Coordinates of C-alpha atoms in Angstrom, one line a residue:
Chain A
M1 CA 41.4 -58.0 53.5
F2 CA 45.4 -56.9 53.9
V3 CA 47.7 -55.7 51.4
K4 CA 51.4 -56.0 52.0
Q5 CA 53.0 -52.7 51.9
L6 CA 56.9 -52.4 51.2
S7 CA 58.1 -49.3 52.6
V8 CA 61.9 -48.0 52.0
F9 CA 64.3 -45.5 53.9
L10 CA 65.6 -42.8 51.7
E11 CA 67.7 -40.0 52.7
N12 CA 66.6 -36.8 51.1
K13 CA 69.5 -36.7 48.5
E14 CA 69.4 -36.8 44.6
G15 CA 68.5 -39.2 42.7
R16 CA 67.7 -41.9 45.4
L17 CA 64.1 -42.5 44.6
D18 CA 65.2 -43.0 40.8
E19 CA 67.4 -45.5 42.4
V20 CA 65.0 -47.7 44.3
L21 CA 62.4 -47.8 41.4
K22 CA 65.3 -49.0 39.1
I23 CA 66.0 -51.6 41.2
L24 CA 62.5 -52.9 41.5
A25 CA 62.3 -52.6 37.9
S26 CA 64.9 -54.3 36.9
A27 CA 63.9 -57.2 39.9
N28 CA 60.8 -57.1 37.7
V29 CA 58.7 -56.1 40.6
N30 CA 55.4 -54.4 39.5
L31 CA 54.1 -51.2 41.6
L32 CA 50.7 -50.6 42.1
S33 CA 51.2 -47.7 43.9
A34 CA 53.5 -45.1 45.4
C35 CA 53.6 -42.6 48.4
I36 CA 56.1 -40.6 50.3
A37 CA 55.9 -38.9 54.0
D38 CA 59.0 -36.8 53.9
T39 CA 60.8 -34.9 56.7
S40 CA 63.5 -32.3 56.2
D41 CA 66.3 -34.8 55.9
Y42 CA 65.0 -38.4 55.0
G43 CA 61.7 -39.9 53.7
V44 CA 59.7 -43.0 54.0
L45 CA 58.8 -44.5 50.4
R46 CA 55.6 -46.5 50.5
L47 CA 54.8 -48.7 47.8
I48 CA 52.2 -51.1 47.2
A49 CA 53.8 -53.9 44.8
E50 CA 53.1 -57.4 43.4
E51 CA 55.7 -59.7 44.8
P52 CA 56.6 -57.2 47.8
E53 CA 59.3 -59.9 49.1
K54 CA 61.4 -60.0 45.8
G55 CA 61.2 -56.4 45.8
K56 CA 63.1 -56.2 49.1
A57 CA 65.2 -58.9 48.8
A58 CA 66.5 -56.8 45.8
L59 CA 66.8 -53.5 47.5
K60 CA 68.6 -55.4 50.4
E61 CA 70.9 -56.9 48.0
A62 CA 71.5 -53.1 47.1
G63 CA 71.9 -51.6 50.5
F64 CA 68.6 -50.3 51.1
T65 CA 66.7 -50.6 54.2
S66 CA 63.3 -51.7 53.6
R67 CA 60.5 -53.7 55.6
I68 CA 57.0 -55.1 54.6
D69 CA 54.0 -53.9 56.7
E70 CA 50.2 -55.0 56.4
V71 CA 48.1 -52.2 55.6
I72 CA 44.3 -52.2 55.0
A73 CA 42.8 -51.7 51.6
V74 CA 39.8 -50.1 51.7
V75 CA 37.4 -49.5 48.7
V76 CA 35.5 -46.5 48.9
P77 CA 32.6 -46.0 46.7
N78 CA 32.5 -42.6 44.9
A79 CA 29.9 -41.3 46.8
V80 CA 30.0 -38.2 49.0
G81 CA 30.4 -39.2 52.6
S82 CA 31.6 -42.3 52.0
F83 CA 35.6 -42.1 53.0
A84 CA 34.1 -40.3 56.1
K85 CA 32.2 -43.2 57.0
V86 CA 35.4 -45.6 57.1
V87 CA 36.9 -42.9 59.1
S88 CA 34.5 -42.8 61.7
T89 CA 33.7 -46.6 61.9
L90 CA 37.4 -46.6 62.8
H91 CA 37.3 -43.9 65.3
E92 CA 34.3 -44.9 67.2
A93 CA 36.0 -48.4 67.9
N94 CA 38.9 -46.3 69.2
I95 CA 41.3 -47.3 66.2
N96 CA 44.1 -45.0 65.1
I97 CA 45.1 -44.2 61.8
S98 CA 48.7 -44.0 61.6
Y99 CA 48.6 -42.7 57.9
I100 CA 46.1 -43.0 54.6
Y101 CA 46.7 -42.5 50.9
G102 CA 44.9 -43.3 47.9
I103 CA 45.9 -45.7 44.9
S104 CA 43.8 -45.1 42.3
L105 CA 40.6 -44.2 40.7
N106 CA 38.3 -46.6 38.6
E107 CA 34.6 -46.7 38.2
N108 CA 34.3 -48.7 41.5
G109 CA 35.5 -46.4 43.6
A110 CA 39.1 -45.1 44.9
P111 CA 40.8 -48.0 47.3
I112 CA 42.8 -46.3 50.1
V113 CA 45.5 -47.4 52.2
V114 CA 45.0 -47.3 55.8
K115 CA 47.6 -48.1 58.4
T116 CA 46.0 -48.3 61.8
S117 CA 47.1 -49.2 65.6
D118 CA 45.1 -52.5 65.4
N119 CA 44.8 -53.8 61.7
A120 CA 43.0 -57.0 62.7
K121 CA 40.0 -55.1 64.5
A122 CA 40.0 -52.6 62.2
A123 CA 39.5 -54.6 59.6
S124 CA 36.9 -57.3 60.7
I125 CA 35.4 -53.5 61.8
L126 CA 35.2 -52.2 58.3
E127 CA 34.0 -55.6 57.2
A128 CA 30.7 -55.8 59.6
A129 CA 30.4 -52.0 58.8
G130 CA 30.0 -52.8 54.6
V131 CA 33.4 -51.3 53.8
K132 CA 34.9 -53.4 51.1
T133 CA 38.4 -54.1 51.3
L134 CA 40.9 -55.4 49.0
A135 CA 43.2 -58.2 48.9
L136 CA 46.0 -58.2 46.6
Chain B
M1 CA 102.7 -5.1 81.8
I2 CA 104.0 -7.8 84.0
W3 CA 101.8 -8.9 87.1
N4 CA 104.6 -10.7 88.6
E5 CA 108.3 -9.8 87.1
A6 CA 110.2 -11.7 89.8
K7 CA 108.7 -14.9 88.4
E8 CA 107.9 -14.1 84.8
C9 CA 111.5 -12.5 83.9
M10 CA 113.7 -14.9 86.1
S11 CA 116.5 -16.3 84.0
R12 CA 116.8 -19.8 82.8
E13 CA 119.5 -20.7 85.4
E14 CA 117.1 -19.5 88.2
I15 CA 114.2 -20.7 86.5
R16 CA 116.3 -24.4 86.7
A17 CA 116.7 -24.3 89.9
L18 CA 113.5 -23.3 91.4
Q19 CA 111.8 -26.2 89.8
S20 CA 114.7 -28.5 90.6
A21 CA 113.7 -27.5 94.1
R22 CA 110.1 -27.8 93.8
L23 CA 110.3 -30.9 91.6
V24 CA 112.3 -32.6 94.2
K25 CA 109.5 -31.2 96.9
T26 CA 106.6 -32.6 94.9
V27 CA 107.9 -36.2 94.2
N28 CA 108.9 -36.6 97.8
E29 CA 105.0 -35.2 99.2
V30 CA 103.5 -37.4 96.4
Y31 CA 105.4 -40.4 97.2
H32 CA 104.7 -40.1 100.6
N33 CA 101.0 -39.0 100.4
V34 CA 99.6 -40.9 97.4
P35 CA 99.8 -44.4 97.7
Y36 CA 98.7 -44.2 93.7
Y37 CA 101.7 -42.5 93.0
R38 CA 104.1 -44.4 95.8
A39 CA 102.9 -48.0 94.3
K40 CA 103.4 -46.5 90.8
M41 CA 107.3 -45.3 91.6
Q42 CA 108.0 -48.5 93.1
T43 CA 106.7 -50.2 89.9
A44 CA 109.1 -48.4 88.1
G45 CA 112.0 -49.1 90.8
I46 CA 112.2 -45.2 92.0
E47 CA 112.8 -43.8 94.9
P48 CA 112.3 -40.0 95.8
S49 CA 116.1 -39.8 96.7
D50 CA 116.6 -40.9 92.8
I51 CA 115.2 -37.3 91.5
K52 CA 117.8 -34.7 92.4
G53 CA 116.5 -32.3 90.1
I54 CA 114.7 -31.7 86.7
E55 CA 117.7 -33.5 84.9
D56 CA 115.9 -36.8 86.4
L57 CA 112.3 -35.9 85.1
H58 CA 112.9 -38.6 82.7
K59 CA 113.2 -41.3 84.8
L60 CA 109.8 -40.8 86.9
P61 CA 106.9 -42.7 85.1
Y62 CA 104.0 -40.9 83.3
T63 CA 100.2 -40.0 84.5
T64 CA 97.5 -40.4 81.9
Y65 CA 93.8 -40.6 82.0
E66 CA 94.0 -43.9 82.7
D67 CA 94.9 -43.0 86.2
L68 CA 92.9 -40.2 86.8
N69 CA 90.4 -42.9 85.7
K70 CA 91.5 -45.6 88.3
A71 CA 92.0 -42.7 91.3
Y72 CA 89.0 -41.3 90.7
P73 CA 87.4 -39.3 92.3
F74 CA 90.1 -38.4 94.9
G75 CA 92.9 -41.2 95.1
L76 CA 95.8 -38.6 93.5
S77 CA 94.8 -36.3 96.1
A78 CA 98.0 -35.7 98.5
V79 CA 96.1 -33.7 101.1
P80 CA 93.3 -35.0 103.9
K81 CA 89.9 -34.3 101.9
S82 CA 89.3 -31.8 104.6
E83 CA 91.8 -29.4 103.0
L84 CA 89.8 -29.2 99.6
V85 CA 87.8 -26.7 99.1
R86 CA 86.7 -27.4 95.1
V87 CA 86.3 -29.4 92.5
H88 CA 86.2 -29.2 88.9
A89 CA 85.6 -32.0 86.0
S90 CA 85.4 -32.0 82.0
S91 CA 84.8 -35.1 80.3
G92 CA 86.9 -38.2 80.2
T93 CA 87.2 -40.7 77.6
T94 CA 84.7 -42.8 79.0
G95 CA 82.4 -42.8 82.0
K96 CA 84.3 -41.0 84.7
P97 CA 85.0 -37.2 84.2
K98 CA 88.7 -35.5 84.7
I99 CA 88.7 -33.8 87.5
G100 CA 91.1 -31.0 89.3
V101 CA 90.8 -31.0 92.9
Y102 CA 92.0 -27.6 95.2
T103 CA 93.2 -26.6 98.2
R104 CA 92.6 -23.1 99.3
R105 CA 96.2 -22.5 98.1
D106 CA 95.6 -23.9 95.2
I107 CA 92.6 -21.4 94.3
E108 CA 95.4 -18.8 95.2
T109 CA 97.9 -20.0 92.8
W110 CA 95.6 -20.5 90.0
S111 CA 94.3 -17.0 90.4
E112 CA 97.6 -15.6 90.5
C113 CA 98.0 -17.4 87.1
V114 CA 95.0 -16.4 85.8
A115 CA 96.0 -12.5 86.8
R116 CA 99.5 -13.0 84.7
C117 CA 97.6 -13.9 81.6
L118 CA 95.3 -11.2 81.9
T119 CA 98.2 -8.7 82.6
M120 CA 99.8 -9.8 79.9
A121 CA 96.6 -8.9 77.5
G122 CA 97.1 -5.5 78.9
L123 CA 94.3 -5.3 81.6
T124 CA 95.0 -4.0 85.2
K125 CA 92.6 -3.4 88.1
E126 CA 91.3 -0.4 86.2
D127 CA 89.8 -2.5 84.1
T128 CA 85.8 -4.2 84.1
I129 CA 85.8 -8.0 82.7
Q130 CA 82.6 -9.8 81.4
V131 CA 83.3 -13.8 81.9
G132 CA 81.4 -15.4 79.4
Y133 CA 82.2 -18.6 80.2
G134 CA 80.2 -21.3 81.7
Y135 CA 80.2 -21.1 85.7
G136 CA 79.8 -24.6 87.1
L137 CA 82.2 -27.9 87.0
F138 CA 84.0 -26.4 83.7
T139 CA 86.8 -25.1 85.0
G140 CA 86.5 -21.6 82.4
G141 CA 84.0 -19.5 84.7
L142 CA 84.9 -19.6 88.0
G143 CA 88.6 -19.8 87.1
A144 CA 88.6 -16.9 84.9
H145 CA 86.5 -15.0 87.7
Y146 CA 88.6 -15.6 90.6
G147 CA 91.6 -14.3 88.3
A148 CA 90.3 -10.9 87.3
E149 CA 89.0 -10.6 90.7
Y150 CA 92.6 -11.2 92.5
M151 CA 93.7 -8.9 89.7
G152 CA 91.3 -6.1 91.1
A153 CA 89.6 -5.8 88.5
L154 CA 85.2 -5.6 88.5
V155 CA 83.9 -8.5 87.1
L156 CA 80.4 -9.3 85.4
P157 CA 79.8 -13.3 85.9
M158 CA 77.9 -13.3 82.5
S159 CA 78.1 -17.4 82.1
T160 CA 76.8 -18.3 79.0
G161 CA 73.6 -18.5 77.0
N162 CA 72.1 -14.6 77.5
T163 CA 74.1 -12.7 74.2
K164 CA 71.5 -9.8 74.4
K165 CA 71.8 -9.3 78.0
L166 CA 75.9 -9.5 77.9
I167 CA 75.9 -7.0 74.8
D168 CA 73.8 -4.4 77.1
M169 CA 75.9 -5.1 80.2
M170 CA 79.0 -4.6 78.0
I171 CA 77.9 -1.2 76.9
D172 CA 76.1 0.1 79.8
C173 CA 79.2 -1.3 82.3
E174 CA 81.8 0.4 79.8
V175 CA 82.9 -3.3 79.8
T176 CA 87.0 -3.0 78.5
A177 CA 87.4 -6.8 78.3
I178 CA 86.0 -10.1 78.0
A179 CA 87.0 -13.9 78.7
C180 CA 85.0 -16.4 76.7
T181 CA 85.7 -19.0 74.0
P182 CA 86.9 -17.7 70.9
S183 CA 83.7 -18.7 68.8
Y184 CA 81.4 -17.1 71.2
L185 CA 83.2 -14.1 71.2
L186 CA 82.8 -14.3 66.8
H187 CA 78.9 -14.8 67.7
V188 CA 78.9 -11.6 69.9
A189 CA 80.5 -9.7 67.1
E190 CA 78.0 -10.9 64.6
D191 CA 75.2 -9.9 67.2
L192 CA 76.7 -6.4 67.9
E193 CA 77.2 -5.6 63.9
K194 CA 73.5 -6.5 63.4
A195 CA 72.5 -4.3 65.9
G196 CA 75.0 -1.5 64.8
L197 CA 76.7 -1.4 68.4
V198 CA 80.2 -1.8 67.8
D199 CA 80.9 1.8 68.2
K200 CA 79.2 1.8 71.5
I201 CA 81.6 -0.5 73.2
K202 CA 84.4 0.3 74.9
L203 CA 85.7 -3.2 74.8
K204 CA 90.3 -3.3 74.4
A205 CA 90.8 -6.9 74.8
A206 CA 89.3 -10.3 74.3
V207 CA 91.1 -13.8 76.4
C208 CA 89.9 -16.8 74.6
G209 CA 90.3 -20.4 75.5
A210 CA 89.2 -23.6 76.3
E211 CA 89.3 -24.6 72.4
P212 CA 91.9 -24.4 69.5
W213 CA 91.6 -21.3 66.9
T214 CA 93.3 -20.3 64.4
D215 CA 95.1 -16.8 63.5
E216 CA 92.2 -15.7 61.1
M217 CA 90.0 -15.8 64.0
R218 CA 92.1 -13.6 65.5
D219 CA 92.4 -11.2 62.9
Q220 CA 88.6 -11.4 62.6
M221 CA 88.0 -10.7 66.2
Q222 CA 90.6 -7.5 66.3
N223 CA 89.6 -6.2 62.8
R224 CA 85.9 -6.3 63.8
L225 CA 85.9 -5.6 67.4
G226 CA 89.1 -3.2 67.5
I227 CA 90.2 -5.2 70.1
K228 CA 93.3 -7.6 71.1
A229 CA 92.7 -10.9 71.0
F230 CA 95.0 -13.3 73.4
D231 CA 94.8 -17.2 73.4
I232 CA 94.6 -18.8 76.9
Y233 CA 95.6 -22.5 77.6
G234 CA 94.9 -24.8 80.4
L235 CA 93.4 -28.2 81.4
T236 CA 91.4 -29.4 84.3
E237 CA 93.4 -32.2 85.5
I238 CA 96.3 -29.4 85.7
C239 CA 94.5 -26.6 87.2
G240 CA 92.3 -25.0 84.5
P241 CA 92.7 -22.0 82.3
G242 CA 95.8 -20.2 83.1
V243 CA 98.4 -22.6 82.4
A244 CA 100.0 -20.1 80.0
C245 CA 98.7 -17.2 77.7
D246 CA 100.3 -15.3 74.6
C247 CA 101.6 -11.8 75.0
E248 CA 101.5 -8.7 73.0
Y249 CA 103.9 -10.2 70.4
H250 CA 101.8 -13.5 70.0
R251 CA 105.3 -15.7 69.7
G252 CA 103.3 -18.8 71.7
L253 CA 102.1 -19.0 74.9
H254 CA 104.1 -18.3 77.9
I255 CA 103.5 -21.6 80.5
W256 CA 104.3 -20.6 84.1
E257 CA 107.1 -22.7 84.4
D258 CA 107.4 -21.9 88.4
H259 CA 104.1 -24.0 88.8
F260 CA 104.0 -25.9 85.5
L261 CA 107.5 -28.0 84.5
P262 CA 106.7 -28.5 80.6
E263 CA 108.3 -31.2 78.8
V264 CA 108.0 -32.8 75.0
I265 CA 107.9 -36.4 74.6
D266 CA 107.4 -38.6 71.4
P267 CA 103.9 -40.4 71.9
V268 CA 105.4 -43.5 70.5
T269 CA 108.4 -44.1 71.9
L270 CA 107.7 -42.3 75.3
E271 CA 111.4 -40.7 75.2
Q272 CA 112.3 -37.2 76.6
L273 CA 112.9 -35.1 73.1
P274 CA 115.4 -32.2 73.4
E275 CA 114.5 -28.7 73.7
G276 CA 112.7 -27.7 70.5
S277 CA 111.1 -30.5 69.1
E278 CA 107.8 -31.2 68.0
G279 CA 105.8 -34.2 70.0
E280 CA 103.4 -34.6 73.2
L281 CA 103.2 -32.1 75.8
V282 CA 103.8 -33.6 79.1
I283 CA 103.2 -31.1 82.0
T284 CA 104.2 -31.9 86.0
N285 CA 102.7 -30.1 88.9
L286 CA 105.5 -28.2 91.0
N287 CA 103.3 -26.2 93.1
Q288 CA 99.9 -28.1 94.0
E289 CA 98.6 -29.4 96.9
G290 CA 95.8 -30.8 96.1
M291 CA 96.7 -33.1 93.2
P292 CA 99.8 -32.6 92.0
L293 CA 100.3 -34.7 88.9
I294 CA 103.7 -36.1 88.1
R295 CA 104.2 -35.7 84.0
Y296 CA 100.8 -35.7 83.0
R297 CA 100.5 -36.7 79.3
T298 CA 98.3 -33.6 78.0
K299 CA 97.8 -35.5 74.5
D300 CA 98.4 -32.0 73.0
L301 CA 100.7 -32.0 70.4
T302 CA 103.2 -29.0 70.2
R303 CA 106.8 -27.8 70.5
L304 CA 108.7 -25.5 73.1
E305 CA 110.7 -22.3 72.6
Y306 CA 113.0 -21.0 75.5
D307 CA 114.4 -17.9 73.9
K308 CA 113.7 -15.0 75.8
C309 CA 110.3 -13.0 74.4
D310 CA 110.3 -9.7 73.5
C311 CA 107.9 -8.9 76.2
G312 CA 110.5 -9.2 78.6
R313 CA 109.6 -12.6 80.1
T314 CA 111.9 -15.7 79.9
M315 CA 109.2 -18.5 80.5
A316 CA 109.0 -21.1 77.5
R317 CA 106.3 -20.6 75.0
I318 CA 103.8 -23.1 73.6
Q319 CA 103.9 -23.2 69.9
R320 CA 100.9 -23.3 68.2
F321 CA 99.1 -26.6 68.6
K322 CA 99.4 -29.1 65.7
G323 CA 97.0 -31.9 67.1
R324 CA 95.9 -34.6 69.5
T325 CA 97.5 -37.5 70.1
D326 CA 93.7 -38.8 70.7
D327 CA 90.4 -38.3 69.2
M328 CA 89.5 -35.7 71.7
L329 CA 87.1 -33.2 70.0
I330 CA 86.2 -29.9 71.3
I331 CA 82.9 -28.5 70.4
K332 CA 81.5 -25.2 72.1
G333 CA 84.3 -25.4 74.3
V334 CA 83.4 -29.1 75.1
N335 CA 85.6 -31.8 75.3
V336 CA 83.6 -34.6 73.4
F337 CA 85.4 -37.9 72.8
P338 CA 83.7 -39.9 70.2
S339 CA 83.4 -43.0 72.5
Q340 CA 81.3 -41.1 74.7
V341 CA 78.9 -41.0 71.8
E342 CA 79.1 -44.3 71.1
A343 CA 79.0 -45.5 74.5
A344 CA 75.8 -43.2 74.3
L345 CA 74.4 -45.3 70.4
L346 CA 75.2 -48.4 72.3
T347 CA 72.2 -47.7 74.8
V348 CA 69.7 -47.4 72.0
E349 CA 68.3 -50.6 71.1
G350 CA 69.1 -51.8 67.4
T351 CA 71.7 -48.5 66.3
T352 CA 74.7 -50.0 64.6
P353 CA 78.4 -49.1 65.7
H354 CA 78.1 -47.3 62.3
Y355 CA 77.8 -43.7 62.9
M356 CA 79.4 -40.4 62.1
I357 CA 80.3 -37.2 64.3
V358 CA 80.6 -34.2 61.5
V359 CA 81.6 -31.0 63.3
D360 CA 81.7 -27.8 61.4
R361 CA 81.9 -24.3 62.3
V362 CA 78.9 -21.9 60.4
N363 CA 79.2 -18.4 61.4
N364 CA 81.5 -19.0 63.8
S365 CA 79.5 -21.2 65.5
D366 CA 80.4 -25.1 66.2
T367 CA 78.2 -27.4 64.7
F368 CA 77.7 -30.8 66.0
E369 CA 76.2 -33.3 63.9
V370 CA 75.5 -36.7 64.6
Q371 CA 74.7 -39.5 61.7
V372 CA 73.2 -42.4 62.1
E373 CA 73.0 -45.5 60.1
V374 CA 68.8 -46.9 59.8
T375 CA 69.1 -50.8 59.6
E376 CA 66.2 -52.9 59.3
N377 CA 66.6 -53.2 63.3
V378 CA 65.2 -49.5 63.7
F379 CA 63.5 -49.0 60.6
T380 CA 59.6 -48.3 60.5
D381 CA 56.9 -47.4 58.0
E382 CA 55.9 -44.5 60.4
V383 CA 57.9 -40.8 60.3
A384 CA 56.6 -40.5 64.2
S385 CA 58.6 -43.7 65.2
L386 CA 61.8 -42.5 63.1
E387 CA 61.5 -39.4 64.9
K388 CA 60.7 -40.7 68.5
L389 CA 64.2 -42.7 67.5
K390 CA 66.0 -39.3 66.7
K391 CA 64.5 -37.8 69.7
E392 CA 65.7 -40.6 71.9
I393 CA 69.5 -40.6 70.2
H394 CA 69.8 -36.9 70.8
D395 CA 68.7 -37.3 74.6
K396 CA 71.0 -40.3 75.2
I397 CA 73.8 -38.0 73.6
K398 CA 73.2 -35.0 75.4
A399 CA 72.9 -36.9 78.8
A400 CA 76.9 -38.2 78.2
V401 CA 78.4 -35.1 76.9
G402 CA 76.3 -32.3 78.0
L403 CA 75.5 -31.1 73.8
N404 CA 72.7 -30.7 71.6
A405 CA 73.5 -32.9 68.9
K406 CA 71.7 -32.5 65.9
I407 CA 70.5 -36.1 64.8
K408 CA 70.6 -37.2 61.2
L409 CA 69.6 -40.7 60.0
V410 CA 71.4 -42.2 57.0
E411 CA 71.2 -44.9 54.6
P412 CA 73.0 -48.2 55.7
N413 CA 76.4 -47.7 54.1
G414 CA 76.3 -44.4 53.7
L415 CA 79.3 -44.0 56.0
E416 CA 82.9 -44.6 54.9
H417 CA 84.1 -47.3 56.4
F418 CA 88.0 -47.5 55.9
D419 CA 90.1 -50.8 56.5
G420 CA 86.8 -52.6 58.6
K421 CA 87.6 -50.0 61.3
S422 CA 84.8 -47.4 60.8
K423 CA 86.0 -43.5 60.7
H424 CA 83.8 -42.0 62.9
V425 CA 84.7 -37.8 63.0
T426 CA 84.9 -35.9 59.6
D427 CA 85.9 -32.3 61.4
K428 CA 85.7 -29.9 59.0
R429 CA 87.0 -26.9 61.0
N430 CA 90.3 -27.2 60.2
L431 CA 91.7 -25.7 63.4
Y432 CA 95.1 -27.2 63.6
K433 CA 97.2 -25.7 60.2

């Protein structure tokens, strides 16, 4: 139901993303998705990874600030209006969406990562509404 | 032109005699009227009768910011509070501001000092002067204002913040002189150039102070605006701007020695140094009623020259400042201590003692950036929370030092740390050369 997300603080400087990815690769951490929320002088790199704790430890060793949060990965069927249904379900339950991003597309649908103001409530409401969520 | 030739051009013997008489009087006054000073002198084993003239100055204990802080706000005042008419203040290292208190006669003495400086800049009662310093607790605005009025000039109290209005009125009122910080004047010059109005102004002189500036800045002001620019110096604790100013020969800042007794000391051994040595400037008030300070350590590093100047004045000249003995920064004319920024950061939960203040001058205007390390204590996956943290840090620093800092979040260990002790300031302005 929940997915662990590894987020990393990055200065907006040349080569920082490259360095983080190299650290994770040499720690043998496999990435499933990545997205960056950026501002003019820094960014927050959000990763869905296998063994995020291992990734966090490797990053800490190298001096990077990172953390692990639980997010929800909802599986949105490949059909018109299916994501709208997810969003309105949460909206009607008064749950705020902090951010969303997609993972990848396959024939079953597109998993979309959603961080909300109340993940536990959101997950059970989505489940009740027949929305499939992933557990990795 | 010389405002007060009888004083400004006295012989060195006359100056020393006057200083000796005034020092003896001042020491007696503080001993009898300021319990704080009496205790300090008793601890040092000094009685007023031990001080017979300026040759005995070295026997007296120093006054430092710590004394001002302990005696805050009126503990160093030598007169009853009912005799005081004004308070000014500037930033202190931590917590308490450094204040100056004035009697009616002190305001007049100060005004006369400023009038001497303005006259040195070639100004008279025929001139129209814009005061572009902030009006308020800061000594710049009211100090320049009272001095210009005392001289009889027409004064426009512009204060700061509205350059367009300043330029409009500079042209409309045919303003001939301006008193403001040097960086602000260069900003005004830029706006005048952009608007194509440089040949519409009647400005002939600028008296600039409140922050250190370079000869390059003087050349720029003079060439771009077709004016003469003069450097005025002062400190709130001693009285304010007008303690010293440079004349048309620019051979250093003439200090008004009939009111302010200067000496140079070794900041480490605290020994008084012989004439001409470089060290920390120490000033004793000789003619102040409100808060006469004895051997006040300015923390400014310089040298004094005593030979007669080509302008005819005999008053000693403070040479180019070489820096400070403490870590005080002057940003946009405001005194900022790194410790104030640190204290503000400590009130923001989770921020580390690792921060860096970066000061620069871009387009003749000071920039003030505070870099703060993002550690696990404050890091979140949501940008909105990080932006909230930035705003909180900004607001705390603004409340502490009165300036808007650009807050930059940086990765941990991104800041230079030296032998266990962090280096907290990068000043790229190169003001002390």
